[in-house]
Short mmCIF file of C-alpha atoms in Angstrom, two decimals:
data_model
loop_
_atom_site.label_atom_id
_atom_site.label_comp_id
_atom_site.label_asym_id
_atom_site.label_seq_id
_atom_site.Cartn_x
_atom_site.Cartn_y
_atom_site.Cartn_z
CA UNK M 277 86.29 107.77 118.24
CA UNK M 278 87.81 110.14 115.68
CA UNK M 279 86.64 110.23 112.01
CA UNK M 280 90.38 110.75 110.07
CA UNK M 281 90.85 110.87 106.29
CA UNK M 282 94.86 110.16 105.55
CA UNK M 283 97.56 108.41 103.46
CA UNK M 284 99.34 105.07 104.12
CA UNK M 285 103.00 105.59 104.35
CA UNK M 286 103.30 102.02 105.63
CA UNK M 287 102.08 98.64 105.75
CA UNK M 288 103.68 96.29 108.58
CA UNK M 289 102.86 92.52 108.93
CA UNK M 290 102.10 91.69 112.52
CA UNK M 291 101.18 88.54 114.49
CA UNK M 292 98.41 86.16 112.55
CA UNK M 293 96.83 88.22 109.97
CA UNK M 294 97.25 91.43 111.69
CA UNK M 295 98.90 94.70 110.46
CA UNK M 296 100.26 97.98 111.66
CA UNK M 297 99.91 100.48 109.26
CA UNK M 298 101.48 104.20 109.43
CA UNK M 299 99.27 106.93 108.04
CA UNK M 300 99.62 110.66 107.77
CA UNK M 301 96.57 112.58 108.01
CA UNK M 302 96.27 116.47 108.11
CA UNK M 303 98.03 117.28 111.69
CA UNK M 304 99.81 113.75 112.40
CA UNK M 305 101.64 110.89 110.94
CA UNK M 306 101.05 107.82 113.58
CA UNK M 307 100.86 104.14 114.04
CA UNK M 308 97.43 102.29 113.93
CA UNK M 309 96.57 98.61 114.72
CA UNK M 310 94.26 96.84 112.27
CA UNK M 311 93.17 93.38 113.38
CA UNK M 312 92.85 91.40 110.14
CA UNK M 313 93.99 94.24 107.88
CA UNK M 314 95.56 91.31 105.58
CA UNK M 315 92.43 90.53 104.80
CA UNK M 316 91.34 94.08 103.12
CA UNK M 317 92.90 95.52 100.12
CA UNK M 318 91.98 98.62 100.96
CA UNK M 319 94.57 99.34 103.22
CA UNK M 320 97.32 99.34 100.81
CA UNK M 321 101.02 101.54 100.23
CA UNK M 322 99.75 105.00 99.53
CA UNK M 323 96.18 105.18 99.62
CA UNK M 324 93.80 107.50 100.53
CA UNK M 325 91.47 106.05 103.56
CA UNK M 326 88.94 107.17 105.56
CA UNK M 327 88.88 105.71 109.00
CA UNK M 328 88.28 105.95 112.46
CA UNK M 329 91.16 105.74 115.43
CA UNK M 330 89.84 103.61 118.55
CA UNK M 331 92.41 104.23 121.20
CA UNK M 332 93.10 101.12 123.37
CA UNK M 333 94.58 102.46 126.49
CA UNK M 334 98.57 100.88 126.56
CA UNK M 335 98.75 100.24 123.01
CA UNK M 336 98.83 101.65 119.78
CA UNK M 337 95.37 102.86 118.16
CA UNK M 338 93.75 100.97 116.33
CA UNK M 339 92.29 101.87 112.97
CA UNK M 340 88.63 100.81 112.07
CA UNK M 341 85.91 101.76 109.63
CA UNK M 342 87.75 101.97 106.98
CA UNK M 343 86.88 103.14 103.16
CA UNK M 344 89.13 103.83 100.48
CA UNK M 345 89.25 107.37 98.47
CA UNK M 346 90.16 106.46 94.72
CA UNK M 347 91.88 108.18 92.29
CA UNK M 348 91.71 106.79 88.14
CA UNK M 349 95.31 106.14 87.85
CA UNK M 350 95.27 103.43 90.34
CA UNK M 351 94.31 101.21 87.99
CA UNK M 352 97.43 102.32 85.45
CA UNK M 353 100.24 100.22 86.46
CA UNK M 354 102.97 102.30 86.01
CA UNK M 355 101.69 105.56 87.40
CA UNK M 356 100.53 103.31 90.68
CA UNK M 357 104.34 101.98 91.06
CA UNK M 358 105.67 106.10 90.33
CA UNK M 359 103.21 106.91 93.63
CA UNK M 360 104.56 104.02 95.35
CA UNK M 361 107.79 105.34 94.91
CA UNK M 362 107.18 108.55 96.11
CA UNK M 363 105.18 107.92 99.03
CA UNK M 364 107.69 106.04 100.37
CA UNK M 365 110.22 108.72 101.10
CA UNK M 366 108.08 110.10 103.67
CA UNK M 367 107.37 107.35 106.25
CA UNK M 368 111.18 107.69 106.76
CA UNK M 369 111.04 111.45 107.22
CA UNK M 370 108.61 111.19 109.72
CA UNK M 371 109.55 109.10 111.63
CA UNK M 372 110.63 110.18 114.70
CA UNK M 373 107.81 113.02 114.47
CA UNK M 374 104.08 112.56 115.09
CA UNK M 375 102.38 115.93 115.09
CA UNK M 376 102.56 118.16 111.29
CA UNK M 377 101.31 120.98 109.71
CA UNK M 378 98.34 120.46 107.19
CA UNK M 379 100.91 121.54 104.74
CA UNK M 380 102.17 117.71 103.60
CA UNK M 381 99.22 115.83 103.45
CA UNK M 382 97.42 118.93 101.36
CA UNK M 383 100.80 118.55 99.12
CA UNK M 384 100.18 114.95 98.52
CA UNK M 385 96.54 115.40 98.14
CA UNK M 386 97.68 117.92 95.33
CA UNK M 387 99.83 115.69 93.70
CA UNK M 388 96.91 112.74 94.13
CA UNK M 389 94.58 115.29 92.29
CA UNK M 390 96.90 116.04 89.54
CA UNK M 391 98.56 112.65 89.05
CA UNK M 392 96.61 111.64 85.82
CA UNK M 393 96.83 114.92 84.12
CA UNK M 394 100.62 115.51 84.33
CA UNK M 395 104.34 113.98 84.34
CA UNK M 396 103.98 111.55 87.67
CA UNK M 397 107.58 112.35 87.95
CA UNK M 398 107.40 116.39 87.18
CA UNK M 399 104.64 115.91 89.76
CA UNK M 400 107.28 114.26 92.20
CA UNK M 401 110.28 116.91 91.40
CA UNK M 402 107.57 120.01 92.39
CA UNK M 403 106.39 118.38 95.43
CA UNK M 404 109.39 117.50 96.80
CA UNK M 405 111.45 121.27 96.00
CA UNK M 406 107.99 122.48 97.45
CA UNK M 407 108.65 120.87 100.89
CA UNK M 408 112.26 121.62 100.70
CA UNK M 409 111.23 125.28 100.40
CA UNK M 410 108.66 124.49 103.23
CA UNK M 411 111.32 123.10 105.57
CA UNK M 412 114.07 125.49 104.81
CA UNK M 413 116.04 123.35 103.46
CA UNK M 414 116.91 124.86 100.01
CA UNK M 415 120.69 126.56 99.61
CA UNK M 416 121.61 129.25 97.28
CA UNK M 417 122.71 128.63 93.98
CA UNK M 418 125.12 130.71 94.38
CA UNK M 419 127.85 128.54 96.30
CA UNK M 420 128.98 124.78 95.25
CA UNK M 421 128.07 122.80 98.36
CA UNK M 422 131.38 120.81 98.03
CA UNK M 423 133.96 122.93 96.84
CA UNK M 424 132.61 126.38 98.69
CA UNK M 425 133.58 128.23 95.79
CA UNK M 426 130.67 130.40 93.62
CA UNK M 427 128.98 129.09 90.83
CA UNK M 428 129.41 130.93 88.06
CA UNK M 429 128.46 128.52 85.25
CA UNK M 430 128.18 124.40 84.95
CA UNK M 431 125.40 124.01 87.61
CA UNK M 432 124.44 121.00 89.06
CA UNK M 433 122.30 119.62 92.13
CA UNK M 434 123.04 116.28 94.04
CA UNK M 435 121.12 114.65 97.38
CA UNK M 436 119.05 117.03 98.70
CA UNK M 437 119.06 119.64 95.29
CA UNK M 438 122.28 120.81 97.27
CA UNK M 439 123.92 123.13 94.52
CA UNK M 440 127.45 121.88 93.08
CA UNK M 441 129.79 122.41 90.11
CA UNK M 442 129.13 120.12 87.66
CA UNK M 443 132.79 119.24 87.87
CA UNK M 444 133.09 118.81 91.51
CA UNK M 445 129.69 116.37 91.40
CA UNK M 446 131.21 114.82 88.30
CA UNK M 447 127.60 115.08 87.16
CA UNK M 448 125.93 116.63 84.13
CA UNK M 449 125.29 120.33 84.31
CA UNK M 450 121.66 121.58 84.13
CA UNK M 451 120.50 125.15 82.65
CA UNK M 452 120.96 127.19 85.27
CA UNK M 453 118.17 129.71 84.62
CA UNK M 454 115.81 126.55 84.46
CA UNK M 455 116.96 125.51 87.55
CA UNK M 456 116.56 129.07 89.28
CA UNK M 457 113.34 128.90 88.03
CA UNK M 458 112.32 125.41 89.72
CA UNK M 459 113.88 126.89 93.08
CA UNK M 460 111.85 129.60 93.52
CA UNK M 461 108.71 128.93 91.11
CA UNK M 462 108.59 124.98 92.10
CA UNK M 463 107.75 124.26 88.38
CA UNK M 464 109.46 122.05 85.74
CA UNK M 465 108.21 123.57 82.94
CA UNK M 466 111.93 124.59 81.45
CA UNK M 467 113.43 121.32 82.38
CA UNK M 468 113.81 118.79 79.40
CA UNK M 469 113.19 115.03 80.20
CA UNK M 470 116.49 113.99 80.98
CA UNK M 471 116.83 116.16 83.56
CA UNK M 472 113.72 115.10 85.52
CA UNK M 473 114.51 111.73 84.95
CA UNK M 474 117.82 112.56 86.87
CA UNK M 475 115.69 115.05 89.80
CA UNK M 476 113.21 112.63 90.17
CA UNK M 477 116.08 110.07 90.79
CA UNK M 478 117.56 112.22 93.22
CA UNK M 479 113.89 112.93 94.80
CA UNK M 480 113.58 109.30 95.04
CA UNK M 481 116.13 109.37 97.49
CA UNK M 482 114.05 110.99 100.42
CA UNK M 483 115.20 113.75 102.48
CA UNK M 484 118.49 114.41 103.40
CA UNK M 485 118.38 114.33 107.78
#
């Protein structure tokens, strides 16, 4: 047996009272069997467990053991459904993959940490440019992903935080030195409400394949 600490990314109903649940831990994001897991709240979209994986020769691992890792804003309704949300953008990122780097679940461990003391969804635009960054995945700002044309002025991000003109994305434009300064620094701190509430929309939509 292997001792595992990880977060849920996914809760399946199987036969009877039985569950599969998805969990990324610190090198993996992979399938687990729970016999009964219906029966324990513990094993719940986007917590923090510690478990042990039992492998069962032809089948999936099963998942035993298990104790929760709480945070204090579990028990505030409206941060709990903003971590919802953002925890599930990632079971669809993964998967197709099963081995990671340490790098995702430490950024969602982060975020866990953090989640009472600051803007859920500030928390949610950082992470997610963070792993863009990670993945290689962010485009200069230079260049309007739709029109190909430089961006001079009237900035504006769509899926993805792919640059555009404002006018092209028929979207509002965004400050463009508080926007260089998310890209490269990962922080919100220049970005008024508003605009998170449109980035962490866009966030919201997962990653772009």
């Amino acid at each position: 047996m292997v001792r595992l600490k990880g977060f849920i990314l996914k809760v399946q109903k199987a036969k009877n009272e039985d569950i599969i649940v998805t969990i990324l831990s610190q090198n993996s994001v992979k399938k687990y069997y729970r016999f009964y897991g219906a029966r324990h709240s513990i094993l719940q979209l986007g917590y923090l467990i510690d478990f042990e994986t039992e492998e069962s020769g032809t089948y999936m691992p099963q998942v035993r053991r298990v104790s929760h890792i709480g945070f204090d804003w579990l028990y505030n309704r409206e941060k709990l459904m903003l971590w919802h949300r953002f925890i599930s953008i990632f079971e669809p990122h993964f998967r197709d993959i099963n081995e990671i780097e340490p790098f995702y679940y430490e950024s969602l461990l982060k975020a866990a940490k953090r989640w009472n003391k600051q803007s859920a969804k500030r928390l949610i635009v950082e992470t997610y440019i963070n792993i863009l960054k990670y993945e290689g995945r962010i485009l200069p700002l230079s260049t309007c992903v739709l029109c190909k044309q430089k961006i001079e002025n009237s900035i504006s991000v769509i899926d993805g935080f792919l640059p555009t003109h404002s006018s092209c994305s028929h979207t509002e434009s965004i400050e463009y030195k508080a926007i260089k300064r998310l890209f490269e620094e990962a922080t919100t701190i220049d970005l008024d409400d508003n605009t998170i509430d449109r980035l962490y929309l866009i966030a919201l939509k997962g990653f772009l394949i």
